[in-house]
Tab-separated table of N, CA, C and O in Angstrom:
chain	number	residue	atom	x	y	z
A	1	UNK	N	29.496	-32.494	22.664
A	1	UNK	CA	30.424	-31.960	23.627
A	1	UNK	C	31.836	-32.189	23.112
A	1	UNK	O	32.164	-33.259	22.642
A	2	UNK	N	32.653	-31.169	23.211
A	2	UNK	CA	34.026	-31.270	22.754
A	2	UNK	C	34.955	-30.751	23.835
A	2	UNK	O	34.699	-29.722	24.444
A	3	UNK	N	36.021	-31.477	24.074
A	3	UNK	CA	37.019	-31.039	25.030
A	3	UNK	C	37.878	-29.991	24.350
A	3	UNK	O	38.549	-30.260	23.374
A	4	UNK	N	37.809	-28.740	24.848
A	4	UNK	CA	38.518	-27.643	24.212
A	4	UNK	C	39.917	-27.453	24.755
A	4	UNK	O	40.763	-26.885	24.096
A	5	UNK	N	40.178	-27.886	25.961
A	5	UNK	CA	41.457	-27.629	26.592
A	5	UNK	C	41.697	-28.696	27.652
A	5	UNK	O	40.778	-29.093	28.330
A	6	UNK	N	42.926	-29.114	27.797
A	6	UNK	CA	43.245	-30.119	28.824
A	6	UNK	C	44.381	-29.598	29.669
A	6	UNK	O	45.464	-29.331	29.178
A	7	UNK	N	44.116	-29.440	30.938
A	7	UNK	CA	45.116	-29.002	31.899
A	7	UNK	C	45.194	-30.079	32.970
A	7	UNK	O	44.188	-30.650	33.352
A	8	UNK	N	46.405	-30.375	33.457
A	8	UNK	CA	46.524	-31.344	34.543
A	8	UNK	C	45.556	-31.005	35.657
A	8	UNK	O	45.410	-29.862	36.042
A	9	UNK	N	44.894	-32.015	36.197
A	9	UNK	CA	44.090	-31.825	37.381
A	9	UNK	C	45.003	-31.567	38.573
A	9	UNK	O	46.213	-31.753	38.505
A	10	UNK	N	44.427	-31.135	39.661
A	10	UNK	CA	45.191	-30.775	40.854
A	10	UNK	C	46.104	-31.906	41.317
A	10	UNK	O	47.295	-31.733	41.484
A	11	UNK	N	45.539	-33.104	41.513
A	11	UNK	CA	46.352	-34.213	42.011
A	11	UNK	C	47.285	-34.779	40.947
A	11	UNK	O	48.320	-35.343	41.270
A	12	UNK	N	46.944	-34.615	39.655
A	12	UNK	CA	47.874	-35.017	38.602
A	12	UNK	C	49.125	-34.154	38.657
A	12	UNK	O	50.234	-34.627	38.484
A	13	UNK	N	48.948	-32.854	38.902
A	13	UNK	CA	50.095	-31.952	39.025
A	13	UNK	C	50.935	-32.329	40.237
A	13	UNK	O	52.165	-32.280	40.200
A	14	UNK	N	50.281	-32.746	41.320
A	14	UNK	CA	51.004	-33.167	42.520
A	14	UNK	C	51.856	-34.390	42.224
A	14	UNK	O	53.045	-34.424	42.514
A	15	UNK	N	51.257	-35.399	41.593
A	15	UNK	CA	51.998	-36.635	41.351
A	15	UNK	C	53.084	-36.450	40.293
A	15	UNK	O	54.099	-37.128	40.324
A	16	UNK	N	52.892	-35.490	39.365
A	16	UNK	CA	53.899	-35.231	38.344
A	16	UNK	C	55.015	-34.338	38.865
A	16	UNK	O	56.041	-34.191	38.219
A	17	UNK	N	54.794	-33.732	40.035
A	17	UNK	CA	55.793	-32.839	40.606
A	17	UNK	C	55.927	-31.538	39.845
A	17	UNK	O	56.926	-30.850	39.940
A	18	UNK	N	54.899	-31.182	39.093
A	18	UNK	CA	54.935	-29.970	38.276
A	18	UNK	C	54.678	-28.716	39.083
A	18	UNK	O	54.596	-28.743	40.312
A	19	UNK	N	54.568	-27.613	38.364
A	19	UNK	CA	54.305	-26.334	39.011
A	19	UNK	C	53.009	-26.441	39.802
A	19	UNK	O	52.013	-26.972	39.326
A	20	UNK	N	53.013	-25.952	41.005
A	20	UNK	CA	51.835	-25.991	41.848
A	20	UNK	C	51.682	-27.270	42.641
A	20	UNK	O	50.719	-27.442	43.367
A	21	UNK	N	52.626	-28.183	42.530
A	21	UNK	CA	52.523	-29.449	43.259
A	21	UNK	C	52.764	-29.224	44.746
A	21	UNK	O	53.499	-28.335	45.140
A	22	UNK	N	52.138	-30.028	45.550
A	22	UNK	CA	52.389	-29.979	46.995
A	22	UNK	C	53.819	-30.380	47.258
A	22	UNK	O	54.346	-31.300	46.648
A	23	UNK	N	54.435	-29.701	48.174
A	23	UNK	CA	55.833	-29.997	48.483
A	23	UNK	C	56.014	-31.360	49.117
A	23	UNK	O	57.055	-31.981	48.965
A	24	UNK	N	54.998	-31.846	49.835
A	24	UNK	CA	55.129	-33.157	50.475
A	24	UNK	C	54.737	-34.290	49.522
A	24	UNK	O	54.885	-35.453	49.848
A	25	UNK	N	54.236	-33.955	48.325
A	25	UNK	CA	53.911	-34.962	47.314
A	25	UNK	C	52.675	-35.789	47.609
A	25	UNK	O	52.388	-36.747	46.909
A	26	UNK	N	51.917	-35.443	48.642
A	26	UNK	CA	50.728	-36.208	49.018
A	26	UNK	C	49.508	-35.616	48.325
A	26	UNK	O	49.290	-34.407	48.359
A	27	UNK	N	48.724	-36.468	47.696
A	27	UNK	CA	47.514	-36.006	47.019
A	27	UNK	C	46.495	-35.543	48.059
A	27	UNK	O	46.371	-36.125	49.129
A	28	UNK	N	45.799	-34.484	47.760
A	28	UNK	CA	44.771	-33.909	48.632
A	28	UNK	C	43.399	-34.285	48.076
A	28	UNK	O	43.222	-34.315	46.870
A	29	UNK	N	42.410	-34.534	48.937
A	29	UNK	CA	41.050	-34.792	48.447
A	29	UNK	C	40.557	-33.580	47.647
A	29	UNK	O	40.814	-32.441	48.019
A	30	UNK	N	39.873	-33.849	46.556
A	30	UNK	CA	39.388	-32.771	45.705
A	30	UNK	C	37.934	-32.960	45.331
A	30	UNK	O	37.357	-34.030	45.527
A	31	UNK	N	37.369	-31.908	44.764
A	31	UNK	CA	36.006	-31.938	44.239
A	31	UNK	C	36.037	-31.239	42.884
A	31	UNK	O	36.813	-30.306	42.673
A	32	UNK	N	35.226	-31.713	41.957
A	32	UNK	CA	35.128	-31.128	40.619
A	32	UNK	C	33.830	-30.335	40.540
A	32	UNK	O	32.751	-30.871	40.794
A	33	UNK	N	33.917	-29.060	40.180
A	33	UNK	CA	32.755	-28.176	40.082
A	33	UNK	C	32.522	-27.826	38.616
A	33	UNK	O	33.446	-27.404	37.919
A	34	UNK	N	31.280	-28.014	38.149
A	34	UNK	CA	30.924	-27.646	36.778
A	34	UNK	C	30.198	-26.319	36.798
A	34	UNK	O	29.218	-26.136	37.503
A	35	UNK	N	30.706	-25.380	35.989
A	35	UNK	CA	30.084	-24.065	35.829
A	35	UNK	C	29.775	-23.885	34.345
A	35	UNK	O	30.691	-23.836	33.526
A	36	UNK	N	28.500	-23.825	34.013
A	36	UNK	CA	28.084	-23.733	32.617
A	36	UNK	C	28.399	-22.389	31.989
A	36	UNK	O	28.472	-21.363	32.676
A	37	UNK	N	28.590	-22.399	30.676
A	37	UNK	CA	28.772	-21.154	29.933
A	37	UNK	C	27.602	-20.218	30.226
A	37	UNK	O	26.456	-20.625	30.223
A	38	UNK	N	27.900	-18.972	30.490
A	38	UNK	CA	26.912	-17.917	30.743
A	38	UNK	C	26.072	-18.160	31.997
A	38	UNK	O	25.071	-17.478	32.217
A	39	UNK	N	26.421	-19.130	32.818
A	39	UNK	CA	25.662	-19.416	34.042
A	39	UNK	C	26.157	-18.534	35.188
A	39	UNK	O	27.343	-18.225	35.280
A	40	UNK	N	25.258	-18.163	36.042
A	40	UNK	CA	25.619	-17.342	37.199
A	40	UNK	C	26.156	-18.197	38.345
A	40	UNK	O	27.014	-17.754	39.094
A	41	UNK	N	25.648	-19.406	38.480
A	41	UNK	CA	26.025	-20.290	39.580
A	41	UNK	C	26.501	-21.631	39.040
A	41	UNK	O	26.174	-22.018	37.926
A	42	UNK	N	27.246	-22.341	39.860
A	42	UNK	CA	27.705	-23.679	39.491
A	42	UNK	C	26.498	-24.602	39.302
A	42	UNK	O	25.494	-24.480	39.999
A	43	UNK	N	26.622	-25.515	38.361
A	43	UNK	CA	25.518	-26.414	38.050
A	43	UNK	C	25.688	-27.806	38.647
A	43	UNK	O	24.742	-28.581	38.692
A	44	UNK	N	26.903	-28.148	39.089
A	44	UNK	CA	27.102	-29.478	39.642
A	44	UNK	C	28.427	-29.618	40.344
A	44	UNK	O	29.367	-28.867	40.087
A	45	UNK	N	28.487	-30.588	41.247
A	45	UNK	CA	29.714	-30.927	41.975
A	45	UNK	C	29.888	-32.437	41.893
A	45	UNK	O	28.930	-33.193	42.102
A	46	UNK	N	31.118	-32.867	41.585
A	46	UNK	CA	31.363	-34.284	41.324
A	46	UNK	C	32.621	-34.754	42.038
A	46	UNK	O	33.553	-33.979	42.234
A	47	UNK	N	32.646	-36.014	42.383
A	47	UNK	CA	33.806	-36.568	43.085
A	47	UNK	C	34.930	-36.942	42.133
A	47	UNK	O	36.074	-37.075	42.561
A	48	UNK	N	34.615	-37.100	40.842
A	48	UNK	CA	35.654	-37.432	39.862
A	48	UNK	C	35.464	-36.600	38.605
A	48	UNK	O	34.348	-36.146	38.293
A	49	UNK	N	36.551	-36.428	37.865
A	49	UNK	CA	36.504	-35.741	36.576
A	49	UNK	C	35.590	-36.488	35.612
A	49	UNK	O	34.788	-35.894	34.888
A	50	UNK	N	35.723	-37.811	35.610
A	50	UNK	CA	34.937	-38.638	34.713
A	50	UNK	C	33.440	-38.458	34.948
A	50	UNK	O	32.652	-38.407	34.006
A	51	UNK	N	33.041	-38.383	36.215
A	51	UNK	CA	31.625	-38.195	36.536
A	51	UNK	C	31.132	-36.841	36.041
A	51	UNK	O	30.017	-36.730	35.515
A	52	UNK	N	31.944	-35.812	36.193
A	52	UNK	CA	31.579	-34.486	35.705
A	52	UNK	C	31.457	-34.442	34.193
A	52	UNK	O	30.508	-33.867	33.642
A	53	UNK	N	32.406	-35.067	33.498
A	53	UNK	CA	32.359	-35.116	32.041
A	53	UNK	C	31.158	-35.917	31.548
A	53	UNK	O	30.490	-35.533	30.581
A	54	UNK	N	30.865	-37.034	32.220
A	54	UNK	CA	29.721	-37.862	31.834
A	54	UNK	C	28.416	-37.087	32.017
A	54	UNK	O	27.524	-37.134	31.160
A	55	UNK	N	28.291	-36.364	33.110
A	55	UNK	CA	27.092	-35.569	33.374
A	55	UNK	C	26.920	-34.488	32.309
A	55	UNK	O	25.827	-34.290	31.774
A	56	UNK	N	28.027	-33.797	31.978
A	56	UNK	CA	27.961	-32.747	30.959
A	56	UNK	C	27.561	-33.323	29.609
A	56	UNK	O	26.753	-32.731	28.883
A	57	UNK	N	28.098	-34.484	29.253
A	57	UNK	CA	27.758	-35.126	27.986
A	57	UNK	C	26.293	-35.551	27.970
A	57	UNK	O	25.589	-35.373	26.965
A	58	UNK	N	25.822	-36.105	29.068
A	58	UNK	CA	24.432	-36.559	29.169
A	58	UNK	C	23.450	-35.407	28.954
A	58	UNK	O	22.387	-35.574	28.359
A	59	UNK	N	23.809	-34.224	29.438
A	59	UNK	CA	22.909	-33.071	29.362
A	59	UNK	C	23.261	-32.099	28.237
A	59	UNK	O	22.640	-31.038	28.120
A	60	UNK	N	24.263	-32.458	27.405
A	60	UNK	CA	24.659	-31.635	26.255
A	60	UNK	C	24.980	-30.200	26.654
A	60	UNK	O	24.571	-29.254	25.984
A	61	UNK	N	25.702	-30.036	27.741
A	61	UNK	CA	26.066	-28.698	28.214
A	61	UNK	C	27.549	-28.445	27.978
A	61	UNK	O	28.349	-29.373	27.850
A	62	UNK	N	27.917	-27.183	27.929
A	62	UNK	CA	29.327	-26.824	27.833
A	62	UNK	C	29.635	-25.818	28.927
A	62	UNK	O	28.757	-25.105	29.411
A	63	UNK	N	30.884	-25.789	29.340
A	63	UNK	CA	31.289	-24.899	30.414
A	63	UNK	C	32.670	-25.278	30.894
A	63	UNK	O	33.476	-25.807	30.135
A	64	UNK	N	32.920	-25.026	32.151
A	64	UNK	CA	34.233	-25.309	32.736
A	64	UNK	C	34.068	-26.277	33.903
A	64	UNK	O	33.257	-26.042	34.798
A	65	UNK	N	34.827	-27.344	33.863
A	65	UNK	CA	34.865	-28.320	34.945
A	65	UNK	C	36.195	-28.094	35.658
A	65	UNK	O	37.251	-28.274	35.069
A	66	UNK	N	36.131	-27.650	36.901
A	66	UNK	CA	37.330	-27.255	37.630
A	66	UNK	C	37.531	-28.129	38.849
A	66	UNK	O	36.595	-28.355	39.612
A	67	UNK	N	38.743	-28.608	39.041
A	67	UNK	CA	39.079	-29.422	40.202
A	67	UNK	C	39.635	-28.507	41.287
A	67	UNK	O	40.587	-27.766	41.070
A	68	UNK	N	39.009	-28.548	42.465
A	68	UNK	CA	39.431	-27.758	43.606
A	68	UNK	C	39.863	-28.684	44.739
A	68	UNK	O	39.197	-29.681	45.010
A	69	UNK	N	40.937	-28.336	45.431
A	69	UNK	CA	41.270	-29.087	46.633
A	69	UNK	C	40.220	-28.775	47.705
A	69	UNK	O	39.683	-27.670	47.737
A	70	UNK	N	39.908	-29.755	48.533
A	70	UNK	CA	38.956	-29.526	49.613
A	70	UNK	C	39.591	-28.542	50.596
A	70	UNK	O	40.726	-28.710	51.022
A	71	UNK	N	38.833	-27.528	50.940
A	71	UNK	CA	39.326	-26.452	51.808
A	71	UNK	C	39.329	-25.156	51.031
A	71	UNK	O	39.118	-25.133	49.824
A	72	UNK	N	39.570	-24.059	51.696
A	72	UNK	CA	39.628	-22.771	51.015
A	72	UNK	C	40.839	-22.715	50.093
A	72	UNK	O	41.957	-23.048	50.501
A	73	UNK	N	40.635	-22.296	48.837
A	73	UNK	CA	41.712	-22.273	47.844
A	73	UNK	C	42.900	-21.441	48.328
A	73	UNK	O	44.055	-21.839	48.157
A	74	UNK	N	42.640	-20.303	48.928
A	74	UNK	CA	43.719	-19.445	49.422
A	74	UNK	C	44.508	-20.154	50.532
A	74	UNK	O	45.734	-20.205	50.493
A	75	UNK	N	43.800	-20.704	51.508
A	75	UNK	CA	44.461	-21.383	52.630
A	75	UNK	C	45.286	-22.570	52.170
A	75	UNK	O	46.395	-22.798	52.650
A	76	UNK	N	44.749	-23.341	51.229
A	76	UNK	CA	45.460	-24.504	50.706
A	76	UNK	C	46.733	-24.055	49.991
A	76	UNK	O	47.810	-24.622	50.197
A	77	UNK	N	46.634	-23.026	49.148
A	77	UNK	CA	47.798	-22.543	48.409
A	77	UNK	C	48.897	-22.044	49.352
A	77	UNK	O	50.077	-22.335	49.152
A	78	UNK	N	48.520	-21.332	50.397
A	78	UNK	CA	49.510	-20.839	51.367
A	78	UNK	C	50.118	-22.005	52.136
A	78	UNK	O	51.340	-22.110	52.286
A	79	UNK	N	49.276	-22.937	52.611
A	79	UNK	CA	49.755	-24.075	53.396
A	79	UNK	C	50.702	-24.961	52.599
A	79	UNK	O	51.645	-25.532	53.155
A	80	UNK	N	50.471	-25.069	51.297
A	80	UNK	CA	51.296	-25.935	50.458
A	80	UNK	C	52.492	-25.209	49.848
A	80	UNK	O	53.247	-25.784	49.080
A	81	UNK	N	52.655	-23.937	50.175
A	81	UNK	CA	53.789	-23.190	49.670
A	81	UNK	C	53.671	-22.776	48.217
A	81	UNK	O	54.655	-22.398	47.593
A	82	UNK	N	52.456	-22.827	47.655
A	82	UNK	CA	52.257	-22.413	46.268
A	82	UNK	C	51.956	-20.935	46.154
A	82	UNK	O	51.917	-20.374	45.062
A	83	UNK	N	51.700	-20.283	47.285
A	83	UNK	CA	51.484	-18.839	47.312
A	83	UNK	C	52.035	-18.304	48.622
A	83	UNK	O	51.793	-18.876	49.684
A	84	UNK	N	52.777	-17.223	48.523
A	84	UNK	CA	53.329	-16.574	49.708
A	84	UNK	C	52.819	-15.139	49.752
A	84	UNK	O	53.093	-14.371	48.819
A	85	UNK	N	52.069	-14.774	50.791
A	85	UNK	CA	51.586	-13.400	50.892
A	85	UNK	C	52.776	-12.434	50.995
A	85	UNK	O	53.625	-12.592	51.864
A	86	UNK	N	52.839	-11.455	50.088
A	86	UNK	CA	53.947	-10.506	50.079
A	86	UNK	C	53.489	-9.056	50.018
A	86	UNK	O	54.309	-8.159	50.156
A	87	UNK	N	52.213	-8.842	49.822
A	87	UNK	CA	51.700	-7.470	49.714
A	87	UNK	C	50.648	-7.228	50.773
A	87	UNK	O	50.019	-8.169	51.267
A	88	UNK	N	50.437	-5.952	51.125
A	88	UNK	CA	49.476	-5.634	52.202
A	88	UNK	C	48.075	-6.176	51.975
A	88	UNK	O	47.399	-6.549	52.929
A	89	UNK	N	47.620	-6.238	50.725
A	89	UNK	CA	46.251	-6.705	50.467
A	89	UNK	C	46.131	-8.232	50.496
A	89	UNK	O	45.024	-8.757	50.529
A	90	UNK	N	47.241	-8.949	50.481
A	90	UNK	CA	47.183	-10.412	50.535
A	90	UNK	C	46.613	-10.836	51.886
A	90	UNK	O	47.070	-10.406	52.926
A	91	UNK	N	45.609	-11.674	51.847
A	91	UNK	CA	44.950	-12.145	53.067
A	91	UNK	C	43.728	-11.337	53.448
A	91	UNK	O	43.020	-11.706	54.380
A	92	UNK	N	43.462	-10.236	52.722
A	92	UNK	CA	42.256	-9.459	53.007
A	92	UNK	C	41.034	-10.228	52.486
A	92	UNK	O	41.169	-11.100	51.626
A	93	UNK	N	39.851	-9.913	52.977
A	93	UNK	CA	38.657	-10.630	52.510
A	93	UNK	C	38.489	-10.627	50.989
A	93	UNK	O	38.177	-11.672	50.402
A	94	UNK	N	38.693	-9.481	50.338
A	94	UNK	CA	38.541	-9.435	48.879
A	94	UNK	C	39.555	-10.326	48.176
A	94	UNK	O	39.237	-10.996	47.194
A	95	UNK	N	40.771	-10.343	48.659
A	95	UNK	CA	41.816	-11.161	48.041
A	95	UNK	C	41.541	-12.651	48.264
A	95	UNK	O	41.634	-13.452	47.339
A	96	UNK	N	41.194	-13.010	49.474
A	96	UNK	CA	40.925	-14.417	49.796
A	96	UNK	C	39.713	-14.920	49.009
A	96	UNK	O	39.742	-16.007	48.435
A	97	UNK	N	38.653	-14.129	48.936
A	97	UNK	CA	37.435	-14.542	48.218
A	97	UNK	C	37.674	-14.654	46.722
A	97	UNK	O	36.992	-15.417	46.036
A	98	UNK	N	38.667	-13.969	46.200
A	98	UNK	CA	38.957	-14.012	44.776
A	98	UNK	C	39.966	-15.061	44.383
A	98	UNK	O	40.285	-15.214	43.212
A	99	UNK	N	40.467	-15.833	45.352
A	99	UNK	CA	41.488	-16.840	45.049
A	99	UNK	C	40.905	-17.955	44.215
A	99	UNK	O	39.833	-18.467	44.492
A	100	UNK	N	41.648	-18.337	43.204
A	100	UNK	CA	41.236	-19.448	42.353
A	100	UNK	C	42.474	-20.262	42.022
A	100	UNK	O	42.963	-20.270	40.917
A	101	UNK	N	43.004	-20.897	43.013
A	101	UNK	CA	44.205	-21.717	42.819
A	101	UNK	C	43.743	-23.153	42.604
A	101	UNK	O	43.678	-23.946	43.527
A	102	UNK	N	43.367	-23.428	41.363
A	102	UNK	CA	42.860	-24.757	41.025
A	102	UNK	C	43.287	-25.094	39.612
A	102	UNK	O	43.969	-24.318	38.961
A	103	UNK	N	42.907	-26.258	39.145
A	103	UNK	CA	43.175	-26.652	37.767
A	103	UNK	C	41.849	-26.779	37.036
A	103	UNK	O	40.858	-27.220	37.608
A	104	UNK	N	41.832	-26.409	35.773
A	104	UNK	CA	40.588	-26.405	35.009
A	104	UNK	C	40.667	-27.283	33.777
A	104	UNK	O	41.708	-27.402	33.159
A	105	UNK	N	39.536	-27.845	33.434
A	105	UNK	CA	39.352	-28.531	32.176
A	105	UNK	C	38.125	-27.936	31.526
A	105	UNK	O	37.048	-27.995	32.103
A	106	UNK	N	38.265	-27.307	30.385
A	106	UNK	CA	37.119	-26.715	29.694
A	106	UNK	C	36.443	-27.773	28.845
A	106	UNK	O	37.113	-28.513	28.146
A	107	UNK	N	35.119	-27.839	28.914
A	107	UNK	CA	34.390	-28.804	28.110
A	107	UNK	C	33.306	-28.091	27.323
A	107	UNK	O	32.921	-27.004	27.629
């Protein structure tokens, strides 16, 4: 297993005050979802990045381990001021279901 890319996790971005950080600076509970290469469905959910990486290493799998804030990604992004609906299609079912406002670590 090789780490191909490193992007700040959701709460790391919050504490660093970087792009996408919550305006109130408070870390939000998150979950890490592992989606294997060429897989149709997610293969695992983990409470920490380390647990997700350890599981992937144990099973010799590669894919994307993504940290999501608990709650709907679209709702969280709007509530935290990281996304402002400005077009008619914003907030429609297709737009909301396609939201992916999270941080990823490829493994």
